[in-house]
Amino acid sequence: MMTAKEIAELLGVSTDVERELTRVSAAEDADADCIVFAADERALAVALASRAGLILVRRDAESEDVRVLRVDDPRYAFAVCARELGRVSKEQDLYRLEQGENEVRGDALVHSSAVVEEGAVVGEGCVIGPNVTVYGCVRMGDRVVVQAGAVLGAKGFGYVRGKDGAYVLFPQQGLLVIEDDVEIGANTTIDRGALGETRIGRGTKIDNQVHIGHNCSIGKNVVIAAQVGISGSCTIGDGVVMAGQVGLGDHVTIGPGVILGGASGVFPGKTLTGEGQMFMGVPAEPLKEYLKGVARVRRLKNSG
Amino acid sequence: MMTAKEIAELLGVSTDVERELTRVSAAEDADADCIVFAADERALAVALASRAGLILVRRDAESEDVRVLRVDDPRYAFAVCARELGRVSKEQDLYRLEQGENEVRGDALVHSSAVVEEGAVVGEGCVIGPNVTVYGCVRMGDRVVVQAGAVLGAKGFGYVRGKDGAYVLFPQQGLLVIEDDVEIGANTTIDRGALGETRIGRGTKIDNQVHIGHNCSIGKNVVIAAQVGISGSCTIGDGVVMAGQVGLGDHVTIGPGVILGGASGVFPGKTLTGEGQMFMGVPAEPLKEYLKGVARVRRLKNSG
Amino acid sequence: MMTAKEIAELLGVSTDVERELTRVSAAEDADADCIVFAADERALAVALASRAGLILVRRDAESEDVRVLRVDDPRYAFAVCARELGRVSKEQDLYRLEQGENEVRGDALVHSSAVVEEGAVVGEGCVIGPNVTVYGCVRMGDRVVVQAGAVLGAKGFGYVRGKDGAYVLFPQQGLLVIEDDVEIGANTTIDRGALGETRIGRGTKIDNQVHIGHNCSIGKNVVIAAQVGISGSCTIGDGVVMAGQVGLGDHVTIGPGVILGGASGVFPGKTLTGEGQMFMGVPAEPLKEYLKGVARVRRLKNSG
């Protein structure tokens, strides 16, 4: 629960509303305890007709309603409100530490059936979901959120083949370092380094069923959608965006700010660069080139 | 255990066999307690030579063997027999409720190390496998089967980027509604709605390692094979079939009865329709068009 | 801990070094207890300058340093050393059996929150990671390693559609046989046979998030990288290598020694053969053909 004035202060604005808000909601479901947002005129009409207690709107929105709070980006402000309200209500959550030996600082939450191995470091305010595995090689910063079933710090996939045809595991004994504010989706797997480390940069967000191999270095504020597969020893720059099912071979380098379209693929050892440049296809090429190829094949089909 | 007469009645036919059957099996492994099936002449010969106690055959099968039971679709009848025998033997299974607070009705089975959070609704006859996570936002109908490691109701992947480049999670607080008779494979993940709901329609079958994003609406009797990825806010019609590794961008609409071939992909916002129409490739196109393209590129290669 | 002489004997060579070694490491991190390796001249210089107690080098390496141990393949020897040192230190690990009824032989390790169902057979020296599920239909050989979250022996994805449009599960009651020395990655799923068995051959190594369907037969010393999906009833020959995200339709046959490039796909029922032959693309074709096609489409784009 927060007062309208506390929320306004959080967003750097002010309000005359005297009310306590407990949650965010869609306008259709709102009652007087709710914060809603309106990003365009149509949404504004719906929100004004709702019972919401506080309405986040754009600075240029036309309304005299006292519940209206003008901000730069209503959608962003709405997400910030949800985050803050969540922090306030967190004491209601289950607080359970799986093993006394873990270095769990402050107010971390470890849910049922999660396993945090001895030696693992879990920072302040982390949330470890049900059935998550955190191996002992993991060094986690603060406010890391890990959803159910994720596996952090498993051994990587590196083998050496003997003369007899049988494979022997190359030593997989490095660390997995996860910086502050990283969020990791359900059933995602991130392997520890072989001899060095695997690192996930601050603020990076990872969806469900993503695989990140050993010795990868993922930058800050990277967005990785579901089912992406990143082979070992890749380097991903800050602010990269990867859509669903993208696949990278090993030792790939993706420069800062690159955008990889859904299901695109990059062959081992390749480098893609270009801030804001979108790549598509297998092998991935700049969007313009990709679309030219699609059009050419289509024309070819129709020509006979 | 069921008598031959009970089985015949179940299948809407009759028999003179006086015998008790305990299980289904392949003809090669059958003894007198077993039901087997034969869908063609060769299988019939094998079945007749076996020790099986009951043999499901096509209506036009030629045999005077008393063990023969004539049905419209022997393979289907065989599956129905297995289902019924499984229900009868279910009392032998482990019965364990993880947390007293859950609304678990009737005869639901919750296996070891599964986590069913407070607030979750689990219907009658559901089976929740080992290490499954059912978050509190899940509303499950009756006879839903969830295999090991699946994660139901995790938070979806929706973020808003601030001016500082950092991402804040858009509120993910909706429901995940799973209707009656849905079956969900191992390590599959289905996210809750953001503000609205995610819904899986009655009778839909989902294989292992499938990902379904927030706010998707999946129809009834849909078949989704392994490793399919469905981004947020997709709408899938009744009776759709999706082969392995298919990928859908967000806000995609797939009309009723469409068939998507293996590893095909649909770009965000697109719509595909056509009852019984098969689509292939990335971007997905009607099978005929796809094959024309493959042939054209092949001819091009051979032309020089 | 092993003495230098024990290690030399293990590798079939000899040494005058009188020292105890406790672990392998990168040269940069080595102290006198460490074994390092050098596969080329540059690495040799780094290793010689390090504090390592033992240095594995090629037979033709030029150095008079007493710490040098000459072997055929330094990288392989390094992996073998790590394996042996790991065996020696294993007694330090957690030893926990989840359920008394399991047939767990000898020195198997079952980690926290793993579920090994009654009836499952777990061989000597196996390691079952946290949150793993081993259904009762699994027959595991010796020294099998299963990382966290994997699901072994779930029911396969086979349904029969009734006249009412609803699907009924085809009986999934076969075994999953996993031979000696198989290693299985985190969150991988391998289904049991329907009526027959699923089999993973001796020495095969499987990465994270791989899916293997019911009734597959996987050969010996096969390497399967992350996120590969193998549909039901496939046959994979000995020594096959499959890169990340490969997809196989059902009833596919891959001959011994074939190499499938990243994200390549094979349609249902197809057969690919050729020891050492690499295939790429969807549908997969020999590397030379694939590259010709990529070049042709590129030329086409540039031609206007």
PDB file of C-alpha atoms in Angstrom, chain C residues 64-152:
ATOM      1  CA  GLU C  64      63.827 -28.544 -20.107  1.00  0.00           C
ATOM      2  CA  ASP C  65      61.460 -27.665 -17.261  1.00  0.00           C
ATOM      3  CA  VAL C  66      61.166 -30.643 -14.883  1.00  0.00           C
ATOM      4  CA  ARG C  67      57.401 -29.994 -14.486  1.00  0.00           C
ATOM      5  CA  VAL C  68      56.763 -30.832 -18.146  1.00  0.00           C
ATOM      6  CA  LEU C  69      54.959 -34.111 -18.942  1.00  0.00           C
ATOM      7  CA  ARG C  70      54.918 -35.076 -22.644  1.00  0.00           C
ATOM      8  CA  VAL C  71      51.731 -36.704 -23.932  1.00  0.00           C
ATOM      9  CA  ASP C  72      50.032 -37.329 -27.288  1.00  0.00           C
ATOM     10  CA  ASP C  73      47.136 -34.936 -26.726  1.00  0.00           C
ATOM     11  CA  PRO C  74      47.622 -32.442 -23.841  1.00  0.00           C
ATOM     12  CA  ARG C  75      44.015 -31.262 -23.881  1.00  0.00           C
ATOM     13  CA  TYR C  76      42.693 -34.811 -23.667  1.00  0.00           C
ATOM     14  CA  ALA C  77      45.208 -35.729 -20.952  1.00  0.00           C
ATOM     15  CA  PHE C  78      44.136 -32.620 -19.001  1.00  0.00           C
ATOM     16  CA  ALA C  79      40.483 -33.751 -19.164  1.00  0.00           C
ATOM     17  CA  VAL C  80      41.448 -37.255 -18.029  1.00  0.00           C
ATOM     18  CA  CYS C  81      43.373 -35.805 -15.051  1.00  0.00           C
ATOM     19  CA  ALA C  82      40.333 -33.725 -14.068  1.00  0.00           C
ATOM     20  CA  ARG C  83      38.115 -36.793 -14.243  1.00  0.00           C
ATOM     21  CA  GLU C  84      40.417 -38.879 -12.047  1.00  0.00           C
ATOM     22  CA  LEU C  85      40.938 -36.109  -9.480  1.00  0.00           C
ATOM     23  CA  GLY C  86      37.147 -35.716  -9.360  1.00  0.00           C
ATOM     24  CA  ARG C  87      36.699 -39.398  -8.577  1.00  0.00           C
ATOM     25  CA  VAL C  88      39.184 -39.183  -5.752  1.00  0.00           C
ATOM     26  CA  SER C  89      37.460 -36.181  -4.171  1.00  0.00           C
ATOM     27  CA  LYS C  90      33.971 -37.553  -4.594  1.00  0.00           C
ATOM     28  CA  GLU C  91      33.673 -38.755  -1.025  1.00  0.00           C
ATOM     29  CA  GLN C  92      33.375 -35.103  -0.023  1.00  0.00           C
ATOM     30  CA  ASP C  93      30.145 -34.806  -1.952  1.00  0.00           C
ATOM     31  CA  LEU C  94      26.659 -35.042  -0.579  1.00  0.00           C
ATOM     32  CA  TYR C  95      25.406 -38.629  -0.433  1.00  0.00           C
ATOM     33  CA  ARG C  96      21.703 -38.791  -0.271  1.00  0.00           C
ATOM     34  CA  LEU C  97      19.203 -41.355  -1.396  1.00  0.00           C
ATOM     35  CA  GLU C  98      15.745 -39.964  -1.897  1.00  0.00           C
ATOM     36  CA  GLN C  99      13.731 -43.110  -1.451  1.00  0.00           C
ATOM     37  CA  GLY C 100      14.730 -46.380   0.134  1.00  0.00           C
ATOM     38  CA  GLU C 101      12.883 -48.437  -2.448  1.00  0.00           C
ATOM     39  CA  ASN C 102      15.078 -47.443  -5.362  1.00  0.00           C
ATOM     40  CA  GLU C 103      17.582 -49.841  -6.704  1.00  0.00           C
ATOM     41  CA  VAL C 104      20.529 -47.546  -6.219  1.00  0.00           C
ATOM     42  CA  ARG C 105      23.738 -49.485  -6.415  1.00  0.00           C
ATOM     43  CA  GLY C 106      27.065 -48.751  -4.861  1.00  0.00           C
ATOM     44  CA  ASP C 107      28.133 -45.146  -4.754  1.00  0.00           C
ATOM     45  CA  ALA C 108      25.429 -43.289  -6.690  1.00  0.00           C
ATOM     46  CA  LEU C 109      24.782 -39.695  -5.621  1.00  0.00           C
ATOM     47  CA  VAL C 110      21.230 -38.352  -5.595  1.00  0.00           C
ATOM     48  CA  HIS C 111      21.104 -34.611  -4.923  1.00  0.00           C
ATOM     49  CA  SER C 112      18.510 -32.579  -3.057  1.00  0.00           C
ATOM     50  CA  SER C 113      14.986 -32.388  -4.389  1.00  0.00           C
ATOM     51  CA  ALA C 114      15.687 -35.007  -7.051  1.00  0.00           C
ATOM     52  CA  VAL C 115      12.921 -37.565  -7.410  1.00  0.00           C
ATOM     53  CA  VAL C 116      13.840 -41.148  -8.265  1.00  0.00           C
ATOM     54  CA  GLU C 117      10.600 -43.079  -8.520  1.00  0.00           C
ATOM     55  CA  GLU C 118      10.150 -46.573  -7.194  1.00  0.00           C
ATOM     56  CA  GLY C 119      11.222 -49.127  -9.750  1.00  0.00           C
ATOM     57  CA  ALA C 120      13.895 -46.988 -11.403  1.00  0.00           C
ATOM     58  CA  VAL C 121      17.348 -48.562 -11.679  1.00  0.00           C
ATOM     59  CA  VAL C 122      20.316 -46.275 -11.029  1.00  0.00           C
ATOM     60  CA  GLY C 123      23.745 -47.832 -11.631  1.00  0.00           C
ATOM     61  CA  GLU C 124      27.031 -47.535  -9.784  1.00  0.00           C
ATOM     62  CA  GLY C 125      28.723 -44.178  -9.712  1.00  0.00           C
ATOM     63  CA  CYS C 126      25.748 -42.304 -11.177  1.00  0.00           C
ATOM     64  CA  VAL C 127      25.196 -38.662 -10.232  1.00  0.00           C
ATOM     65  CA  ILE C 128      21.589 -37.435 -10.221  1.00  0.00           C
ATOM     66  CA  GLY C 129      21.491 -33.623  -9.943  1.00  0.00           C
ATOM     67  CA  PRO C 130      19.110 -31.415  -7.981  1.00  0.00           C
ATOM     68  CA  ASN C 131      15.476 -31.293  -9.091  1.00  0.00           C
ATOM     69  CA  VAL C 132      15.966 -34.128 -11.576  1.00  0.00           C
ATOM     70  CA  THR C 133      13.034 -36.488 -12.157  1.00  0.00           C
ATOM     71  CA  VAL C 134      13.737 -40.160 -12.870  1.00  0.00           C
ATOM     72  CA  TYR C 135      10.464 -41.950 -13.527  1.00  0.00           C
ATOM     73  CA  GLY C 136      10.086 -45.579 -12.516  1.00  0.00           C
ATOM     74  CA  CYS C 137      10.525 -46.836 -16.110  1.00  0.00           C
ATOM     75  CA  VAL C 138      14.202 -45.803 -16.310  1.00  0.00           C
ATOM     76  CA  ARG C 139      17.002 -48.395 -16.456  1.00  0.00           C
ATOM     77  CA  MET C 140      20.301 -46.599 -16.023  1.00  0.00           C
ATOM     78  CA  GLY C 141      23.766 -48.117 -16.440  1.00  0.00           C
ATOM     79  CA  ASP C 142      26.863 -47.107 -14.512  1.00  0.00           C
ATOM     80  CA  ARG C 143      28.510 -43.696 -14.250  1.00  0.00           C
ATOM     81  CA  VAL C 144      25.570 -41.863 -15.831  1.00  0.00           C
ATOM     82  CA  VAL C 145      25.620 -38.134 -14.961  1.00  0.00           C
ATOM     83  CA  VAL C 146      22.356 -36.190 -15.021  1.00  0.00           C
ATOM     84  CA  GLN C 147      22.407 -32.449 -14.423  1.00  0.00           C
ATOM     85  CA  ALA C 148      19.747 -30.444 -12.627  1.00  0.00           C
ATOM     86  CA  GLY C 149      16.161 -30.342 -13.802  1.00  0.00           C
ATOM     87  CA  ALA C 150      16.370 -33.096 -16.421  1.00  0.00           C
ATOM     88  CA  VAL C 151      13.297 -35.316 -16.797  1.00  0.00           C
ATOM     89  CA  LEU C 152      13.917 -38.940 -17.703  1.00  0.00           C
TER      90      LEU C 152
END
